[in-house]
Short mmCIF file of C-alpha atoms and ligand atoms in Angstrom, two decimals:
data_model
loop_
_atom_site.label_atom_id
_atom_site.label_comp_id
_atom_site.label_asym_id
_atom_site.label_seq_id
_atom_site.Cartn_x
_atom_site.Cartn_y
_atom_site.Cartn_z
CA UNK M 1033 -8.02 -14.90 14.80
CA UNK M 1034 -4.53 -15.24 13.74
CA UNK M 1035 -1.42 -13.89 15.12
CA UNK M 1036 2.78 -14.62 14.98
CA UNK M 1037 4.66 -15.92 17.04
CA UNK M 1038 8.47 -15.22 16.88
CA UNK M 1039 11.58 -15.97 18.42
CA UNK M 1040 14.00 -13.00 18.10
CA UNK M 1041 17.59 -12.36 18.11
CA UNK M 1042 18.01 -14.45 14.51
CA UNK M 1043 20.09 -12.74 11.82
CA UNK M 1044 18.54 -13.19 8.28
CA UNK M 1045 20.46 -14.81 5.31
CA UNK M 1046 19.65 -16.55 2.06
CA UNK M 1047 17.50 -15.12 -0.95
CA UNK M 1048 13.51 -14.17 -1.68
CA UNK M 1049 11.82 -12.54 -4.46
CA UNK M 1050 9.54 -10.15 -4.22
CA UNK M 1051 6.19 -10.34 -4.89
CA UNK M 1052 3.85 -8.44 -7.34
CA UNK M 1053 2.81 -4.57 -6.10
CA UNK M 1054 -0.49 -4.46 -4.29
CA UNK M 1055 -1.06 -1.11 -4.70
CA UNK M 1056 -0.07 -1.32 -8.43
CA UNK M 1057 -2.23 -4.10 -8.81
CA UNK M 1058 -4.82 -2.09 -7.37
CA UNK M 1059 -4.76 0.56 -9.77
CA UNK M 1060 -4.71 -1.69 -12.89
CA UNK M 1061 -6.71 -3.78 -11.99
CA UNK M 1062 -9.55 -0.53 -11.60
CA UNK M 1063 -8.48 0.43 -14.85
CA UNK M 1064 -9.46 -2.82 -16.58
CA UNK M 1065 -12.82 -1.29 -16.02
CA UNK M 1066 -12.56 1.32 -19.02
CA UNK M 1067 -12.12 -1.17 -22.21
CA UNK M 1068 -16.00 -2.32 -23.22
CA UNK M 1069 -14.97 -6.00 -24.46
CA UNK M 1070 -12.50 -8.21 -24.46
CA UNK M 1071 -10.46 -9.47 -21.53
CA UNK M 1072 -7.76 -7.39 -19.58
CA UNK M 1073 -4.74 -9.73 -18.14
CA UNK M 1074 -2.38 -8.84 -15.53
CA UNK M 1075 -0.07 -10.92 -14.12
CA UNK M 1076 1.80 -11.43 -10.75
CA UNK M 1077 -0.91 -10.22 -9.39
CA UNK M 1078 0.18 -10.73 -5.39
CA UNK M 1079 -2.45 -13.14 -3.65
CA UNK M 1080 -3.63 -11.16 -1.11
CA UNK M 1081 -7.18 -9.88 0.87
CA UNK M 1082 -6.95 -6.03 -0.99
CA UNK M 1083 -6.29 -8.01 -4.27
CA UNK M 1084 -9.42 -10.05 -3.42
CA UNK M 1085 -11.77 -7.26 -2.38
CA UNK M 1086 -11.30 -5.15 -5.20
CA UNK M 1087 -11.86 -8.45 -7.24
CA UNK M 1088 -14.92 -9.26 -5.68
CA UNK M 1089 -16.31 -5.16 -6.09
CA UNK M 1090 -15.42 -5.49 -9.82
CA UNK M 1091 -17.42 -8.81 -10.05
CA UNK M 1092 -20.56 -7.31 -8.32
CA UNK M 1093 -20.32 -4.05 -10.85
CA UNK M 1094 -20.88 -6.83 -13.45
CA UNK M 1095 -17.33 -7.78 -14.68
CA UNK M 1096 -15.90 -11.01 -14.81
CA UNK M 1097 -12.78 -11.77 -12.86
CA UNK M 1098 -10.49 -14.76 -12.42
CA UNK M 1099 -7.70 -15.19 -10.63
CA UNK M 1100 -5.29 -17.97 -11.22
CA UNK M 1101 -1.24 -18.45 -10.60
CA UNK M 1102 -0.93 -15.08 -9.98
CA UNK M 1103 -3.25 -14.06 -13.55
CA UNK M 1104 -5.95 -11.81 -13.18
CA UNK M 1105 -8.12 -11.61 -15.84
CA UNK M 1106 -11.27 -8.94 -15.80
CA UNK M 1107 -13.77 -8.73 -18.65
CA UNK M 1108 -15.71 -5.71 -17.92
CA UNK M 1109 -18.10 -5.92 -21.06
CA UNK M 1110 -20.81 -6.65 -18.59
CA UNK M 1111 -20.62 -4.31 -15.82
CA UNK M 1112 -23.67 -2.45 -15.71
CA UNK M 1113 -24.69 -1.84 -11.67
CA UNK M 1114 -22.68 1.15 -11.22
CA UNK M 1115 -22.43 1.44 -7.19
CA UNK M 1116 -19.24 0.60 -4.78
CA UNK M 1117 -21.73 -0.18 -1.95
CA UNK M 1118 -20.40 0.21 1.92
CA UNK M 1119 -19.90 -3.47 2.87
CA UNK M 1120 -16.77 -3.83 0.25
CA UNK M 1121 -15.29 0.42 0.22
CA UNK M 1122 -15.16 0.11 4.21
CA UNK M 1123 -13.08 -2.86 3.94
CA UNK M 1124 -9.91 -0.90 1.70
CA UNK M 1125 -10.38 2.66 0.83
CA UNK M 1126 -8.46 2.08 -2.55
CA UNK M 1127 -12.25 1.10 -3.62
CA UNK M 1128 -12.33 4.94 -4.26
CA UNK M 1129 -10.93 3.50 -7.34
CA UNK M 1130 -13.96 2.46 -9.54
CA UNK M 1131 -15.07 6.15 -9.57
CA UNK M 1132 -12.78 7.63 -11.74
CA UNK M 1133 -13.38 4.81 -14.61
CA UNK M 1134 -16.80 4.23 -14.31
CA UNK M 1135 -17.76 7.84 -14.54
CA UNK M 1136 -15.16 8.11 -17.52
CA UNK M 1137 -16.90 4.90 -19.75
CA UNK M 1138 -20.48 5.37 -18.01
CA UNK M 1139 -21.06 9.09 -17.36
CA UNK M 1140 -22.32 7.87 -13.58
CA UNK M 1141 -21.58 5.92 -10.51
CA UNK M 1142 -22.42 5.77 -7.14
CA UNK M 1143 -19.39 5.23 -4.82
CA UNK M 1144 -19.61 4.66 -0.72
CA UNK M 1145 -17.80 7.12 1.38
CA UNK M 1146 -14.41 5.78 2.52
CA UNK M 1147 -15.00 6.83 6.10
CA UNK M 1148 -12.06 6.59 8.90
CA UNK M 1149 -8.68 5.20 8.56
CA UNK M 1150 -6.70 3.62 11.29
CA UNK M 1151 -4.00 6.28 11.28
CA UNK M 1152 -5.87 9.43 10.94
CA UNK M 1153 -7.85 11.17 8.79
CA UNK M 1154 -8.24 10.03 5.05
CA UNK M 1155 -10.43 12.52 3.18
CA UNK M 1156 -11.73 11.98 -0.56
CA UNK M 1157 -12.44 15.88 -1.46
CA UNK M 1158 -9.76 15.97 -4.16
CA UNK M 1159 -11.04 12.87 -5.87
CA UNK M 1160 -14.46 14.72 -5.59
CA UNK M 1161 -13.09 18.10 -6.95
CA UNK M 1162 -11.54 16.26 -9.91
CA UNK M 1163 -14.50 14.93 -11.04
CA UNK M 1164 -16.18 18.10 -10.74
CA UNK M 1165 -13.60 20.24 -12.78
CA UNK M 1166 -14.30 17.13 -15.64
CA UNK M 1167 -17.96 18.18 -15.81
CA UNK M 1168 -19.65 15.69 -13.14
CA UNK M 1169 -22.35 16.45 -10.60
CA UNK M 1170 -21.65 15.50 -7.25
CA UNK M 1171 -24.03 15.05 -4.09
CA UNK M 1172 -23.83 12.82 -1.43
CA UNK M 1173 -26.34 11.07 -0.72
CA UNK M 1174 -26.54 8.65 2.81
CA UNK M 1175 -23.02 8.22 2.80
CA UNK M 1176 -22.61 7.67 -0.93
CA UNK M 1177 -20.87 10.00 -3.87
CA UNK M 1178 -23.20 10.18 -6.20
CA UNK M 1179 -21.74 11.02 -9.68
CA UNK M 1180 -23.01 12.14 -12.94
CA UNK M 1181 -21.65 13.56 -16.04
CA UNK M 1182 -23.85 16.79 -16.51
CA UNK M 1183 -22.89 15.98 -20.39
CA UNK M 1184 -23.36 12.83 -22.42
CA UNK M 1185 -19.62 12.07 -21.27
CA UNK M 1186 -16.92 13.73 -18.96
CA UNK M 1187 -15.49 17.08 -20.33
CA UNK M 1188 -11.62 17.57 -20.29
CA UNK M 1189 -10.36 20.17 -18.26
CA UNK M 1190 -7.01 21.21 -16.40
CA UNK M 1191 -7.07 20.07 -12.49
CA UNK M 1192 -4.03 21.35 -9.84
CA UNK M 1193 -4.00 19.54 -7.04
CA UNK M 1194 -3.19 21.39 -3.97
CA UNK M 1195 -1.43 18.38 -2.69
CA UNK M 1196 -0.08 15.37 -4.01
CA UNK M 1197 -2.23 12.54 -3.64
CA UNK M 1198 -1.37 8.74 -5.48
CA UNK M 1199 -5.21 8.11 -5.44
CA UNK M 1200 -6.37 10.90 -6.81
CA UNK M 1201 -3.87 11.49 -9.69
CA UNK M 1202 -4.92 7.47 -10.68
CA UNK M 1203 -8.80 8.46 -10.61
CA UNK M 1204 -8.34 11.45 -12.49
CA UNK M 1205 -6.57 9.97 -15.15
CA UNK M 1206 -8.78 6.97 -15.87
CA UNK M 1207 -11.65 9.55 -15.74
CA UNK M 1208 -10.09 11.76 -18.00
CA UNK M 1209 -9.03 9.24 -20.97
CA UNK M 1210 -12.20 8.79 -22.11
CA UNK M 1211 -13.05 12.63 -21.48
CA UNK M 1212 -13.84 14.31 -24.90
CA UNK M 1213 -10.86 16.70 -25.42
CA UNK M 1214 -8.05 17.58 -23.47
CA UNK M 1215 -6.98 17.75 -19.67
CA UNK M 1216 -4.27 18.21 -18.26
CA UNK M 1217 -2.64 17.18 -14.34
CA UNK M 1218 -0.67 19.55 -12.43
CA UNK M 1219 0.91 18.42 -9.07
CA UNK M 1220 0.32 15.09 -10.31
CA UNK M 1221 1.65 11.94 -8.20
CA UNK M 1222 4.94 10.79 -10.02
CA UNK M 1223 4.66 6.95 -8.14
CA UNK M 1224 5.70 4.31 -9.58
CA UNK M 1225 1.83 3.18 -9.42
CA UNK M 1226 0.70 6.12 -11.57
CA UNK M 1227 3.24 5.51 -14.06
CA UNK M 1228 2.33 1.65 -14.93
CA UNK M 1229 -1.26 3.01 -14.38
CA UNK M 1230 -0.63 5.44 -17.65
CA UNK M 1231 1.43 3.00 -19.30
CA UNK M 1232 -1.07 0.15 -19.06
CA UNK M 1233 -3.41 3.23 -20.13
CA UNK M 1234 -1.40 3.84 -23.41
CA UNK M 1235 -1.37 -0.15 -24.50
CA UNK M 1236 -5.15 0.40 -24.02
CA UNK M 1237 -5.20 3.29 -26.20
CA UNK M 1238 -5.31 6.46 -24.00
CA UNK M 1239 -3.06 8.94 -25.21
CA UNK M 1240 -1.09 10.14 -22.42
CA UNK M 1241 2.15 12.63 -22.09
CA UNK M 1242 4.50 13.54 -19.06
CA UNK M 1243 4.25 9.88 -17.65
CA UNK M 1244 6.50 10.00 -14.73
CA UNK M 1245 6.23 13.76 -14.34
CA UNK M 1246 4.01 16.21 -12.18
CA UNK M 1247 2.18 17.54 -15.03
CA UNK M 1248 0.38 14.64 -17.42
CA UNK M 1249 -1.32 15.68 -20.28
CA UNK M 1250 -4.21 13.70 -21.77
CA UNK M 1251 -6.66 13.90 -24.98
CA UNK M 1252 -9.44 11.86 -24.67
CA UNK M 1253 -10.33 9.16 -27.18
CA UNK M 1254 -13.76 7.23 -27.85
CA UNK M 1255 -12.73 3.02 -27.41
CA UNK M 1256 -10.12 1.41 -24.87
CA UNK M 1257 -9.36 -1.91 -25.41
CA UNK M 1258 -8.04 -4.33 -23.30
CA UNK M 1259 -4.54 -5.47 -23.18
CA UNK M 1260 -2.14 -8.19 -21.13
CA UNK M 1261 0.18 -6.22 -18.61
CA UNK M 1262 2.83 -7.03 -16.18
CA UNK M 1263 2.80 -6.23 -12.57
CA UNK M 1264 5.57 -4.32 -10.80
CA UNK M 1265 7.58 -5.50 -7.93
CA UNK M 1266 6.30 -4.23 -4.34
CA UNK M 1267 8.72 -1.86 -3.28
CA UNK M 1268 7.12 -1.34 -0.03
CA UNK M 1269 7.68 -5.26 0.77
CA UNK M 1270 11.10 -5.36 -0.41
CA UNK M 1271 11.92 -2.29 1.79
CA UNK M 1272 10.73 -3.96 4.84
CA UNK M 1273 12.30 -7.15 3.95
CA UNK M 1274 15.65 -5.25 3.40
CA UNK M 1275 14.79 -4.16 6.95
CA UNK M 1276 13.93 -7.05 8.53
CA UNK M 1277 17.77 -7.98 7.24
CA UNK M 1278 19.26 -4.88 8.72
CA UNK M 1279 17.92 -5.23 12.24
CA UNK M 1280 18.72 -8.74 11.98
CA UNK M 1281 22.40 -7.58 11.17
CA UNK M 1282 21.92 -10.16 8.76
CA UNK M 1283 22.52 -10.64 4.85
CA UNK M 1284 20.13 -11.29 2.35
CA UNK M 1285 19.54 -10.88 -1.65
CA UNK M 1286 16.38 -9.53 -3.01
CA UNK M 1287 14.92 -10.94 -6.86
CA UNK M 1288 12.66 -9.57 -9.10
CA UNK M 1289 12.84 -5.99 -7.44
CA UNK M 1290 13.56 -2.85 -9.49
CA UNK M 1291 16.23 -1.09 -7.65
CA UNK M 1292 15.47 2.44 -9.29
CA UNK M 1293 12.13 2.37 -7.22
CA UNK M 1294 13.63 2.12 -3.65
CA UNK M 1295 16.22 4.54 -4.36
CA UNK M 1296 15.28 6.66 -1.19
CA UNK M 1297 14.87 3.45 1.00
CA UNK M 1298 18.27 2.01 -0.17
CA UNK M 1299 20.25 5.44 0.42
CA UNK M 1300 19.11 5.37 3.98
CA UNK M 1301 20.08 2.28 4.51
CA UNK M 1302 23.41 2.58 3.48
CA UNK M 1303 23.60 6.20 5.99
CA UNK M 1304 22.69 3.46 8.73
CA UNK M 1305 25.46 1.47 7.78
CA UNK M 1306 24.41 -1.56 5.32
CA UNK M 1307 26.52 -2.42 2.66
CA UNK M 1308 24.27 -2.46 -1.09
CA UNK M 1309 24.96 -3.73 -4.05
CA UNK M 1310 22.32 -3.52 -6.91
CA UNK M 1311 21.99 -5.39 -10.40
CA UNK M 1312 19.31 -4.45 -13.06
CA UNK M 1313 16.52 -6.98 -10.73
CA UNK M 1314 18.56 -7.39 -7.60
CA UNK M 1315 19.76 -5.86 -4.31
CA UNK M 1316 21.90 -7.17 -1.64
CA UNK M 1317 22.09 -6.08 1.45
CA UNK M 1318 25.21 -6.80 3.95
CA UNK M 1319 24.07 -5.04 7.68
CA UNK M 1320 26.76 -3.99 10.01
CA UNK M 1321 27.18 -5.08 13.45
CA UNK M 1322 26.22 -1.59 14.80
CA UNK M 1323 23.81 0.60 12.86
CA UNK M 1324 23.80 4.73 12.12
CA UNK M 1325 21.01 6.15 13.73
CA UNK M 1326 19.41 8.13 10.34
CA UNK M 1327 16.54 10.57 10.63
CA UNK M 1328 13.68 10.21 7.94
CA UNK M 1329 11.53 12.51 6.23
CA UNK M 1330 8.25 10.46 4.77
CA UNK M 1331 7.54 12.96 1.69
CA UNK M 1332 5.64 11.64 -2.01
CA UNK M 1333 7.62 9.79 -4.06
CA UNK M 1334 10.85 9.91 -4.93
CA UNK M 1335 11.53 10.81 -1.30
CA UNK M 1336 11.09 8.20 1.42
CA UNK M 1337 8.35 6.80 1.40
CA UNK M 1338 5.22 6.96 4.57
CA UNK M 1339 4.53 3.32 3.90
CA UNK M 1340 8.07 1.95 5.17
CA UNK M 1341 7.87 5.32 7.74
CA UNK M 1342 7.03 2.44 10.90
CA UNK M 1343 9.41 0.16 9.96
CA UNK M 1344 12.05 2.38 9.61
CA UNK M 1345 11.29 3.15 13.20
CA UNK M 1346 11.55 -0.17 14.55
CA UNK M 1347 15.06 -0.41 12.86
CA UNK M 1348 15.79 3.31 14.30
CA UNK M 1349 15.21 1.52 18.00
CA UNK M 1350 18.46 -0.53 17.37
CA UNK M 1351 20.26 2.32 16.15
CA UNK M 1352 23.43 3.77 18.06
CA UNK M 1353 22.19 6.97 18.96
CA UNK M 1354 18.86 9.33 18.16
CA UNK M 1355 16.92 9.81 15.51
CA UNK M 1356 13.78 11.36 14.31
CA UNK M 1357 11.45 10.13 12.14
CA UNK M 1358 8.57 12.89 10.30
CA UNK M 1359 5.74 11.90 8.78
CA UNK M 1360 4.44 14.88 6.33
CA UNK M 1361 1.70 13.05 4.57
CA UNK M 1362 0.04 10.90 7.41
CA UNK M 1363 0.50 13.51 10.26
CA UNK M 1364 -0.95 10.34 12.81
CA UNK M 1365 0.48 7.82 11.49
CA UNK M 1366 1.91 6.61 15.14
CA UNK M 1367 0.04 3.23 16.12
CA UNK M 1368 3.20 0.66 15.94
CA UNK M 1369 5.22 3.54 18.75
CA UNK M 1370 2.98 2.78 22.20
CA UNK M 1371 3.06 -1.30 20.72
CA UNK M 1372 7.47 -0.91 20.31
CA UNK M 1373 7.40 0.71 23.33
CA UNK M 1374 6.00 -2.76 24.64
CA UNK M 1375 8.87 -4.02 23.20
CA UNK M 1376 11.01 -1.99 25.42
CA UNK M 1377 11.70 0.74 22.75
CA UNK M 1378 12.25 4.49 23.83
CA UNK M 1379 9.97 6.81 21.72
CA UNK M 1380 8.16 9.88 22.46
CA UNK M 1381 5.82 11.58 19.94
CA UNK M 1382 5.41 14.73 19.10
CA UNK M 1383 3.54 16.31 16.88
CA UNK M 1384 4.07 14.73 13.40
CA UNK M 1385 7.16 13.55 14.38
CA UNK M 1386 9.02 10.96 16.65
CA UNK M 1387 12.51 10.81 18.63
CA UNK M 1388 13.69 7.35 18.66
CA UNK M 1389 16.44 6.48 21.30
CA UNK M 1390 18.16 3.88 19.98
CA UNK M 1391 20.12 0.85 21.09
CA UNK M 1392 18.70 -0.87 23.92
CA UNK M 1393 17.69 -4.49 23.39
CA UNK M 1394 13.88 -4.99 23.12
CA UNK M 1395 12.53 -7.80 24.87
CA UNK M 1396 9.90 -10.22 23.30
CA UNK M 1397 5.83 -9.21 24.38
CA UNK M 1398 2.47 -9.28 22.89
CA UNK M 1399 1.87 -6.45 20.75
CA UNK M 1400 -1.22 -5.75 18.64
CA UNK M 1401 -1.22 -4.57 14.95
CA UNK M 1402 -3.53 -1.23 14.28
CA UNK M 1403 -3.05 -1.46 10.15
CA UNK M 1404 -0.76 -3.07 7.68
CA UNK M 1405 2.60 -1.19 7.97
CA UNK M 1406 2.38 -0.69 11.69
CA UNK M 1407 2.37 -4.81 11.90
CA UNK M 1408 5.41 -5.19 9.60
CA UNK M 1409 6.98 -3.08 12.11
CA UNK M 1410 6.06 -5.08 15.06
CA UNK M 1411 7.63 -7.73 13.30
CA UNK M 1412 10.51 -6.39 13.03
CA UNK M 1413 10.52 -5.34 16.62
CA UNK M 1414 10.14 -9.23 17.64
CA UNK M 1415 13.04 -10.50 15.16
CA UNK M 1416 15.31 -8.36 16.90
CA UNK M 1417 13.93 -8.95 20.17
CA UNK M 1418 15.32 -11.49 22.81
CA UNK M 1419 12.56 -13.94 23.62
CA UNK M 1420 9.09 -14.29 22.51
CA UNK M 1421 7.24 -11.94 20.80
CA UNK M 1422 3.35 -12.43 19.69
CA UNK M 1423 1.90 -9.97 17.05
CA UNK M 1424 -1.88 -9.88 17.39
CA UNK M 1425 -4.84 -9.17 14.95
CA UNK M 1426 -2.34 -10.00 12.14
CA UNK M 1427 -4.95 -9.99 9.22
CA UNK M 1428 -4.14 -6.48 8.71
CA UNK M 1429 -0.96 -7.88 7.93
CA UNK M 1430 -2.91 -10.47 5.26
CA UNK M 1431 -3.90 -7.38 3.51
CA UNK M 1432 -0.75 -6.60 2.06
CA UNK M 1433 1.81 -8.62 2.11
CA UNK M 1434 1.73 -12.56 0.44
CA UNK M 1435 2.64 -15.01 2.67
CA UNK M 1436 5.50 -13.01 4.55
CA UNK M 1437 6.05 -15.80 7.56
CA UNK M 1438 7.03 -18.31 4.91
CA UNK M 1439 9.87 -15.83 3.12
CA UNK M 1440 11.14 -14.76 6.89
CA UNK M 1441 11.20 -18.20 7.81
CA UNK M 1442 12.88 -19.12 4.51
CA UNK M 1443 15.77 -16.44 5.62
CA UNK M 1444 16.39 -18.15 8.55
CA UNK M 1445 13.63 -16.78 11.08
CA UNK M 1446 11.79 -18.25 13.81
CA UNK M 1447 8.19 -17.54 13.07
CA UNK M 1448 4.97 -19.10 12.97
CA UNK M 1449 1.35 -18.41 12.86
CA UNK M 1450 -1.20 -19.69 15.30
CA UNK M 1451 -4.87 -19.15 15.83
CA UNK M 1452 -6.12 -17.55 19.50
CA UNK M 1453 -9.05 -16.35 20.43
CA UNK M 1454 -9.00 -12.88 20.88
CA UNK M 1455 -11.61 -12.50 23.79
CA UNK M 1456 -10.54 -15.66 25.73
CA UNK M 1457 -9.54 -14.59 29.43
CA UNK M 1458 -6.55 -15.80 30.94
CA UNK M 1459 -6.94 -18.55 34.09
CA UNK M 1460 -7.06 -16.63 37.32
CA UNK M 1461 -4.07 -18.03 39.13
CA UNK M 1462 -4.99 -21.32 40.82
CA UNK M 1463 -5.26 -20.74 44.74
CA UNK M 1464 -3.11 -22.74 47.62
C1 LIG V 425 -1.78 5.61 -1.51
C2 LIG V 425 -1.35 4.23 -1.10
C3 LIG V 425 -0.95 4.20 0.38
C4 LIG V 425 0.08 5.29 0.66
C5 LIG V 425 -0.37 6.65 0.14
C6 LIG V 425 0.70 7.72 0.25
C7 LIG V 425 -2.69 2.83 -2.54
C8 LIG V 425 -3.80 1.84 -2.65
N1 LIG V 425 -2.44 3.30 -1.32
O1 LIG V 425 -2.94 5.92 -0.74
O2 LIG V 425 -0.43 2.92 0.68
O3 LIG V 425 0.30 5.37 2.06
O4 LIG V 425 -0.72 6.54 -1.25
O5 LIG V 425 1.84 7.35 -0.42
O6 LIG V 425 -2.00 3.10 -3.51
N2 LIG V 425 -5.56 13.54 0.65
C9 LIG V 425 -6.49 14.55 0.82
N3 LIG V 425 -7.60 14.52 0.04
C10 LIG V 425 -7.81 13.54 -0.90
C11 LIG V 425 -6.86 12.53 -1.06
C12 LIG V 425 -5.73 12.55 -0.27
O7 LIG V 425 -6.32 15.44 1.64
O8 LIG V 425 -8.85 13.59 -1.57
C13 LIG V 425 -4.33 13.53 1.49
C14 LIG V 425 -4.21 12.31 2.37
O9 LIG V 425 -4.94 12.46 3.59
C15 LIG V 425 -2.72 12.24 2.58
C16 LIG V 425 -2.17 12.74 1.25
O10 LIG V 425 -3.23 13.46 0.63
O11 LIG V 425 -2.34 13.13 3.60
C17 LIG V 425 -1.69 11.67 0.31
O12 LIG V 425 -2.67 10.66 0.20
P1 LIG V 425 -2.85 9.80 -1.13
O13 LIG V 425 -1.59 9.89 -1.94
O14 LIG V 425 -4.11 10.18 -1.78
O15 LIG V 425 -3.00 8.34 -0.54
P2 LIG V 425 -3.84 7.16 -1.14
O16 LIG V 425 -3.90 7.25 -2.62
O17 LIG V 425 -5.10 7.02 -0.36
#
């Protein structure tokens, strides 16, 4: 297994770009799915284990995928074995994806059950109730959803979520363009993801109103047809690089990152103290030698966001003075706080909610990552930390964000990889 090793207490400076969205690419890459020849390209397509999952379920529902430079390219002409099986949806719950399209172009699928989630519970039942209102059949059936258009095809129809949910606004909509007739999408998710999903949607064909609003109207047409598409810029990686700056007190310059979709991330940063300047593609961040402490709210998008919620908590540990962090979508999601309290951190939980006593100098220790974001913030925890710190069971880390040891190091920080073996003992002390 692999894990970090780094040597705290260096402040960050130079440049890095930011890498292609995973959970963009995620979505589009689903979508490519829906058009019945020709060859869907996206590029900067991040290189990383999600990215190659959901590659490798498209392949075995028939499609062909490469994946070159940062291309993908999908021809879905071929898919005809309509099942997600277990092996590939336990791995990343995004899976979920494939239902919403292949019910749309197929009229059936058979999906696996997500099951558990590191942080809590992560049900499906308003992907399920979507597909439902648009005219499918659902059972489940030993741990699969079993789908089927009672019709020839789905029939539009007008969903409300009771809750915003990224996932399921993304499924509904790539079920719903091929729907016959019209359907529209109350409480939809306004993401950033969902509106390049219904963009790349449009270029396909699909016609589509009130991208980037709650409510998206659709009216189904017969053909999509596949298209080249850009990536966007993972927000979620350039937050927690910005991060990794500020608790540095360091000063670094973000490329290819679209300001306008860290908006939330940026304001709090400056509350804490960090100087920003933005361009069109560009942020800089200057970090002060003593930070603000800022409480956060994790909320859908455009409020802050839960996936930068545990890093924002590592930099909250450095903070002069209290602070309390909410999470309102992942009520759980507290892993990273008994590993930062390793560190040397002061944070108590309670309830959906922690109180983070800042200021105190952590002290480098082995920590263990429980799922992708909680590792970035252990990371963060060991740059600012005096000594050693070793993040374990980092390929939850590998799941989300492309090569992140090389841009740290690249900014000036002491950090390498290593391989251990997780279930080695250590030497009993040797006896006089
Ligand atoms: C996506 C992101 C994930 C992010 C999350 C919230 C991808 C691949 N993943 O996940 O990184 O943390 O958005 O911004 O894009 N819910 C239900 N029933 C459902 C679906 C969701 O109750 O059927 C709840 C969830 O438990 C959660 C909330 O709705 O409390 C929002 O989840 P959702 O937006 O669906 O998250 P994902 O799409 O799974």
């Amino acid at each position: 297994m692999d894990k970090l090793v780094i040597e705290g207490g260096k402040p960050l400076s130079g440049t890095v770009a930011v890498s292609g969205s995973k959970n963009t690419a995620l979505a589009l890459m689903a979508a490519a799915l829906l058009p019945a020849s020709g060859k869907t390209v996206i590029s900067r397509v991040p290189d990383l284990r999600d990215v190659h999952t959901l590659a490798n379920l498209l392949r075995i529902l028939g499609a062909r995928v490469d994946y070159e430079n940062h291309t993908l390219t999908v021809s879905a002409a071929n898919v005809s074995h309509l099942e997600a099986p277990y092996e590939l949806v336990k791995k990343m719950r995004a899976s979920i994806y494939v239902l919403g399209p292949l019910l749309g172009r197929f009229a059936k699928a058979r999906v696996s059950l997500p099951g558990g989630c590191a942080f809590g519970p992560r049900p499906v039942d308003l992907h399920i109730e979507a597909m439902r209102k648009l005219g499918a059949t659902i059972e489940l059936d030993e741990g699969y959803i079993v789908a089927k258009a009672k019709r020839k095809t789905l029939i539009g129809a007008k969903l409300n979520f009771k809750l915003v949910s990224v996932g399921a606004t993304g499924n509904a909509l790539m079920a719903a363009v091929l729907a016959k007739g019209s359907t529209q999408i109350a409480n939809a998710a306004v993401e950033p993801e969902i509106s390049a999903l219904a963009k790349l949607l449009v270029k396909m064909g699909a016609k589509i109103d009130g991208i980037g609003t709650s409510t998206l109207e659709i009216e189904g047409v017969n053909e999509l047809y596949a298209v080249r598409e850009e990536n966007l810029c993972d927000r979620i990686e350039a937050g927690t690089l910005l991060t990794a700056a500020a608790i540095t007190h360091g000063k670094i310059t973000l490329t290819d990152i679209e300001p306008i979709h860290i908006k939330a991330i940026l304001q709090k940063l400056e509350a804490a103290g960090c100087t920003i300047k933005t361009t069109a593609n560009t942020v800089e961040l200057r970090a002060p030698k003593k930070l603000n402490p800022v409480s956060i709210v994790a909320k859908p998008y455009p409020k802050f966001p839960t996936d930068m919620q545990a890093q924002w908590t590592a930099l909250m540990t450095q903070a002069v003075g209290a602070s309390k962090i909410t999470d309102t979508i992942y009520a759980e999601r507290f892993k990273h706080i008994p590993e930062l309290n390793r560190l040397g951190a002061e944070i108590d939980i309670n309830g959906n909610s922690a109180l983070v006593r800042g200021v105190k100098k952590l002290k480098g220790a082995k920590v263990m990552s429980t799922d992708l974001r909680a590792s970035a913030s252990l990371i963060l925890g060991g740059l600012a930390a005096e000594g050693t710190t070793e993040v374990l069971r980092i390929y939850h880390l590998d799941r989300g964000y492309e090569k992140i040891e090389e841009k740290l190091r690249n900014l000036g920080a002491s950090v390498r990889r290593e391989q251990y073996d997780e279930f080695a003992s250590p030497k009993p002390p040797e006896e006089d």
